[in-house]
Short mmCIF file of C-alpha atoms in Angstrom, two decimals:
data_model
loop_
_atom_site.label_atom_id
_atom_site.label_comp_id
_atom_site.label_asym_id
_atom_site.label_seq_id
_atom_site.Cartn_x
_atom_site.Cartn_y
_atom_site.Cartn_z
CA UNK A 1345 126.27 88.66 96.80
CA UNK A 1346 128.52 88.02 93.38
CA UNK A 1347 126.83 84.07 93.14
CA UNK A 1348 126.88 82.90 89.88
CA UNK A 1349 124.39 80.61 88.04
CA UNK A 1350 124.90 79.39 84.92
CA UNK A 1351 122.65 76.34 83.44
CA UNK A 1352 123.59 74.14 80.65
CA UNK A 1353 121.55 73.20 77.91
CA UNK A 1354 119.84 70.79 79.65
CA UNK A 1355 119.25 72.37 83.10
CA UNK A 1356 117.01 74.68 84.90
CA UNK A 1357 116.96 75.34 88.61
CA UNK A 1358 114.86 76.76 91.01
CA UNK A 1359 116.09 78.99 94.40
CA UNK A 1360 113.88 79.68 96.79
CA UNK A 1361 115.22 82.56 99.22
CA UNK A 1362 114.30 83.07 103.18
CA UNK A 1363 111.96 85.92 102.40
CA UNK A 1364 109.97 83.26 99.98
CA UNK A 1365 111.16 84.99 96.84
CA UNK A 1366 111.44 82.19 94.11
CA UNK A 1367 113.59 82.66 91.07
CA UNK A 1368 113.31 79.98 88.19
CA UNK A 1369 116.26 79.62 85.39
CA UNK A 1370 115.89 78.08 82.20
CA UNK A 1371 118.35 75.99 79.85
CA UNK A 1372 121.22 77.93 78.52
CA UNK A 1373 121.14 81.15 81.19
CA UNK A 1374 123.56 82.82 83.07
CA UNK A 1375 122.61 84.55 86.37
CA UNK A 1376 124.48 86.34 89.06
CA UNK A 1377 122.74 87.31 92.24
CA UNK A 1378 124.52 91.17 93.00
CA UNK A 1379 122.93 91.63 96.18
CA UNK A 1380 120.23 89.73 98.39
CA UNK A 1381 119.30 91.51 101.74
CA UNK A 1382 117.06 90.43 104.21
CA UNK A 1383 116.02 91.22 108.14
CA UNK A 1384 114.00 88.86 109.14
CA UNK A 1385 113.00 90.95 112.18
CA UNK A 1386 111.43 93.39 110.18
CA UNK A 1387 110.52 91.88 107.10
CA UNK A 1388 112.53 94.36 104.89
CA UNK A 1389 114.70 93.68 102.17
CA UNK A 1390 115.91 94.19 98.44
CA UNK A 1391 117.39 91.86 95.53
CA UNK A 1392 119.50 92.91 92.82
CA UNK A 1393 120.23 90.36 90.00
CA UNK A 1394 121.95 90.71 86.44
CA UNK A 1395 120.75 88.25 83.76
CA UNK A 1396 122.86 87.79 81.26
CA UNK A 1397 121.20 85.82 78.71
CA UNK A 1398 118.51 83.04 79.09
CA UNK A 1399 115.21 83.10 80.82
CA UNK A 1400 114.48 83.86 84.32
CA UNK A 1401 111.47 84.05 86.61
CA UNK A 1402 110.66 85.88 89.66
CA UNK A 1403 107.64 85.52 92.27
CA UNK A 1404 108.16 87.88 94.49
CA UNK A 1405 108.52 87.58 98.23
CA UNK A 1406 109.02 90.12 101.30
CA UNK A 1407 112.33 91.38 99.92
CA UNK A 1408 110.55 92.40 96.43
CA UNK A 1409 107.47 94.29 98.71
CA UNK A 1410 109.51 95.98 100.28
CA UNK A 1411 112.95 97.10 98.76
CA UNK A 1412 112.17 95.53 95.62
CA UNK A 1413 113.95 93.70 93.04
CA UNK A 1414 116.31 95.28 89.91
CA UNK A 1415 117.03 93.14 87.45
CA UNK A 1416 120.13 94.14 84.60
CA UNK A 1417 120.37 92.42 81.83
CA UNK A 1418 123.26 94.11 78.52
CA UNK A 1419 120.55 96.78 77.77
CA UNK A 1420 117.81 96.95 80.17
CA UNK A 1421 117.20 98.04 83.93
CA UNK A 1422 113.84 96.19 85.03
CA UNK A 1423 112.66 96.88 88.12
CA UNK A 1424 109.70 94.73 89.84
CA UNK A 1425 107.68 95.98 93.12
CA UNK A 1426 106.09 92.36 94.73
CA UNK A 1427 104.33 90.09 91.98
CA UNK A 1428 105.82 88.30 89.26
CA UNK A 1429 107.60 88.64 86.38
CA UNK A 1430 109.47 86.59 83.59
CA UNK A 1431 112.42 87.73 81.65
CA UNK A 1432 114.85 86.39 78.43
CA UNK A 1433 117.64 87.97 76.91
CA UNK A 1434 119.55 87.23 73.87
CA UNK A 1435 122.47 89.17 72.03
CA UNK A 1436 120.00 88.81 68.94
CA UNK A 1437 116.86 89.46 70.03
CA UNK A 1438 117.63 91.71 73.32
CA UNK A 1439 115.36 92.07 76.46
CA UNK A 1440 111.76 91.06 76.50
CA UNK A 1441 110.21 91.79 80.05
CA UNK A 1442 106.62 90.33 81.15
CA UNK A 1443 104.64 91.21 84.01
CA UNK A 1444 102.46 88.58 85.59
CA UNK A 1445 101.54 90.15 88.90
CA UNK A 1446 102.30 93.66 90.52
CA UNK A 1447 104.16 96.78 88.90
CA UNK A 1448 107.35 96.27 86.29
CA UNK A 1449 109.68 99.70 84.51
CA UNK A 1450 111.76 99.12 82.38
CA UNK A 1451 114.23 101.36 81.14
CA UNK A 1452 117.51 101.27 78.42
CA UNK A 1453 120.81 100.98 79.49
CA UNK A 1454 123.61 103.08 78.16
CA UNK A 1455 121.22 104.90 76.14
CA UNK A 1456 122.51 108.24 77.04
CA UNK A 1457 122.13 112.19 75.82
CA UNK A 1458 124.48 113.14 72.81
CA UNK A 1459 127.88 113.62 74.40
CA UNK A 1460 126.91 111.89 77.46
CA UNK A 1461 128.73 109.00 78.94
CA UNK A 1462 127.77 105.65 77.77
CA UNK A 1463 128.76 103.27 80.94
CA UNK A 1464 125.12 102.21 80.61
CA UNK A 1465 124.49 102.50 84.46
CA UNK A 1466 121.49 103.96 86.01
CA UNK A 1467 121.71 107.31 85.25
CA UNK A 1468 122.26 106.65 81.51
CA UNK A 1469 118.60 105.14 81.72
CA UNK A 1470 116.16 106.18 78.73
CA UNK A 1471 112.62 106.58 78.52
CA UNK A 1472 111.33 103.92 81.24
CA UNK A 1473 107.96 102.46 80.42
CA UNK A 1474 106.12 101.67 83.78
CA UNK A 1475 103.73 98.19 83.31
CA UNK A 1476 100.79 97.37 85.87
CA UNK A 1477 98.52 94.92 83.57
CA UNK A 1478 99.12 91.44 83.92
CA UNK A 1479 99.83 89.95 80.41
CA UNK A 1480 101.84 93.06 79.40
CA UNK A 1481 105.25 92.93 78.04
CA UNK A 1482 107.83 95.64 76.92
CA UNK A 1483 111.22 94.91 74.63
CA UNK A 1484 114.60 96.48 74.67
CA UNK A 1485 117.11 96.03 72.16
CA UNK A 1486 120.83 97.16 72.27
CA UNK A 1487 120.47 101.49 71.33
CA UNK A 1488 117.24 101.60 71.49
CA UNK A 1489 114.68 103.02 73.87
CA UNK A 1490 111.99 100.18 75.71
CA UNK A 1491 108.83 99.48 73.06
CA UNK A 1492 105.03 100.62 74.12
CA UNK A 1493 103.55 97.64 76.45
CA UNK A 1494 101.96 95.31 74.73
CA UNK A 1495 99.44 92.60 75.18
CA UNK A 1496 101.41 89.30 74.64
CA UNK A 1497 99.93 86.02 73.17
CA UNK A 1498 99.03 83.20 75.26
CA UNK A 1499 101.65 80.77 73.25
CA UNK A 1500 104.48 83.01 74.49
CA UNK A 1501 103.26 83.17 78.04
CA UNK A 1502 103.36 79.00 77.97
CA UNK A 1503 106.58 79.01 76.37
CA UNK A 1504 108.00 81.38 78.65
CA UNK A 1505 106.70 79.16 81.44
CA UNK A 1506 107.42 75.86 80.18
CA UNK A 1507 111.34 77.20 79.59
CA UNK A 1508 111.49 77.55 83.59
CA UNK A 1509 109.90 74.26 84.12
CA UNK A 1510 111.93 71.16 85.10
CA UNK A 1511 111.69 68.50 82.24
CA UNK A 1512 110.86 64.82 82.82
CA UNK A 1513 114.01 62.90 84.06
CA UNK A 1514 115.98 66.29 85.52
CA UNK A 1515 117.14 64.90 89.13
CA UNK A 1516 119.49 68.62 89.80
CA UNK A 1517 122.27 65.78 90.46
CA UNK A 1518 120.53 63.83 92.93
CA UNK A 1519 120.82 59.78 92.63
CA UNK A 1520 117.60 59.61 95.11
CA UNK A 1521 114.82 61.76 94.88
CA UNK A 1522 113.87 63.81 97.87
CA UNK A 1523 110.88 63.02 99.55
CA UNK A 1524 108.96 65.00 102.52
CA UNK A 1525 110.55 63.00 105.07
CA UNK A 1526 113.99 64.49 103.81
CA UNK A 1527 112.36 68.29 104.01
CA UNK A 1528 111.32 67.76 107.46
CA UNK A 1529 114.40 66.35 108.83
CA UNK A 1530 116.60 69.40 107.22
CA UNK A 1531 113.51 71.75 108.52
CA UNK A 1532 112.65 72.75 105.06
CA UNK A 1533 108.73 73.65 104.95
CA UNK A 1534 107.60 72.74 108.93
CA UNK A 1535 105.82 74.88 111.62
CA UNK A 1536 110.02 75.62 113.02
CA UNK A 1537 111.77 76.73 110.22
CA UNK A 1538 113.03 80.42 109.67
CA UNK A 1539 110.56 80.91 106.74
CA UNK A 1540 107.21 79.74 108.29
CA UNK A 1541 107.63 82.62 111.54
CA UNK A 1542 108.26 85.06 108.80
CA UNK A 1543 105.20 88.22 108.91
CA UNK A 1544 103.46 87.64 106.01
CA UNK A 1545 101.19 91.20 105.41
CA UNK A 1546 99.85 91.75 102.38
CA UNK A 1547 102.06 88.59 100.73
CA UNK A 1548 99.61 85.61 99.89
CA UNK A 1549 101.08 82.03 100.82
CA UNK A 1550 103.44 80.57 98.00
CA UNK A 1551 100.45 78.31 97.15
CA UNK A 1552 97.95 80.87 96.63
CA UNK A 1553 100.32 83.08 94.44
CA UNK A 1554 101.25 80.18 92.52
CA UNK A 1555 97.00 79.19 92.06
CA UNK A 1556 96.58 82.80 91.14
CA UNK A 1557 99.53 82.50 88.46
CA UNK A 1558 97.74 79.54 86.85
CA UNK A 1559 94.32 81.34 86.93
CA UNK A 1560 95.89 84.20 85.29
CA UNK A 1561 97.59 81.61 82.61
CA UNK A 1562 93.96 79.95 81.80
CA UNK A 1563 92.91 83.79 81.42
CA UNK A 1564 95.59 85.00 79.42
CA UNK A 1565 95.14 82.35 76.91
CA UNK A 1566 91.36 82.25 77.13
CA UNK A 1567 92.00 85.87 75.77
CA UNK A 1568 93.83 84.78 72.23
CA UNK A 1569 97.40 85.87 71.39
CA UNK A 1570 98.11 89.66 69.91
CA UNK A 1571 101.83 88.84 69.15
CA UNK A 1572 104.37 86.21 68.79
CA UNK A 1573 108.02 86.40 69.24
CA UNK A 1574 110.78 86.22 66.82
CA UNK A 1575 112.74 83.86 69.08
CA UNK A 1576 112.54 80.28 68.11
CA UNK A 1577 112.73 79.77 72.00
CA UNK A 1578 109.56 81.48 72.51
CA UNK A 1579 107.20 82.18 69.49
CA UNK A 1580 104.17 80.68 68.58
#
């Protein structure tokens, strides 16, 4: 609980948790993992995160199936049940959520009855707008409640994944680049480690979610963009 990411300019990283959730940072974010739970035994779990500006995406593992995963950025609660989902935040342009796979709410934060407290925690939550189409996205800006879904262009999609992609020449530090030989002696990815005994039930292998994530790309864009973005990070 309480770890901190932050990513320079430059950087992105990727962690990938026991219960195969992945998370993806781009350049310029700042993340802090609240809580990660997990019981192996029983294949239950829950993630809370806070994103404080940047970009961020989640594929979903056992934790997000089960428990689920709440993500808090300055003005929005988002909460994702399994599948994926990518999310920025600025202080100019606020929240924009996107679901790729499963179900996605999001609701305000802080946006409160008249007279009401304003310490913009869960029970201060506005109207929450509740997303199961792939392709979807909703906005929240600072006072205001979250936007109708909409249908978001394929150029924002690829610009939201390309700003979680490593670049050519990132190394995360590393003089030597690892190889398979390296995963397998540290257990990383073979028929032993924790992760491969883990019951899998209605969660596809990482490969086949991340196949299914490309398909749904090639569709999305196939389909023509709607809307574009008014931050030069992401718009068409």
């Amino acid at each position: 609980s309480d770890e901190r990411i932050e990513t320079s300019a430059t950087g992105s990283v990727q962690l990938v948790f026991i219960d195969k959730t992945t998370l993806n940072i781009g350049p310029n974010s700042t993340l802090v993992i609240d809580k990660f739970v997990f019981d192996p035994a029983t294949a239950q779990g829950e993630m809370a995160l806070s994103l404080g500006k940047g970009v961020l995406r989640v594929v979903g593992g056992q934790a997000t199936h089960t428990g689920g995963a709440t993500i808090r950025t300055p003005v929005a609660t988002i909460g994702l049940r399994g599948g994926m989902t990518s999310v920025t935040h600025s202080a100019s342009e606020g929240t924009f959520a996107l679901l790729l796979f499963g179900k996605l709410s999001v609701s305000a934060r802080g946006k409160c009855a008249p007279g009401g407290a304003q310490d913009a925690d869960a029970s201060c939550a506005g109207e929450t707008q509740t997303i199961t189409r792939p392709g979807y996205g909703v906005t929240v800006t600072a006072g205001s409640s979250p936007s109708t879904p909409v249908k978001v262009s394929a150029g924002v999609i690829d610009k939201m994944k390309n700003a979680v992609t490593s670049a050519s020449g990132q190394t995360g530090g590393s003089s030597v680049a690892p190889n398979e030989q390296d995963a397998a002696n540290n257990n990383v990815g073979t028929g032993t480690s924790v992760v491969s005994r883990l019951p899998l039930g209605n969660q596809v292998q990482s490969s086949s979610r991340l196949a299914t994530t490309n398909n749904l790309a090639a569709k999305i864009t196939q389909q023509g963009a709607q809307i574009t973005l008014s931050n030069p990070t992401l718009s068409t």
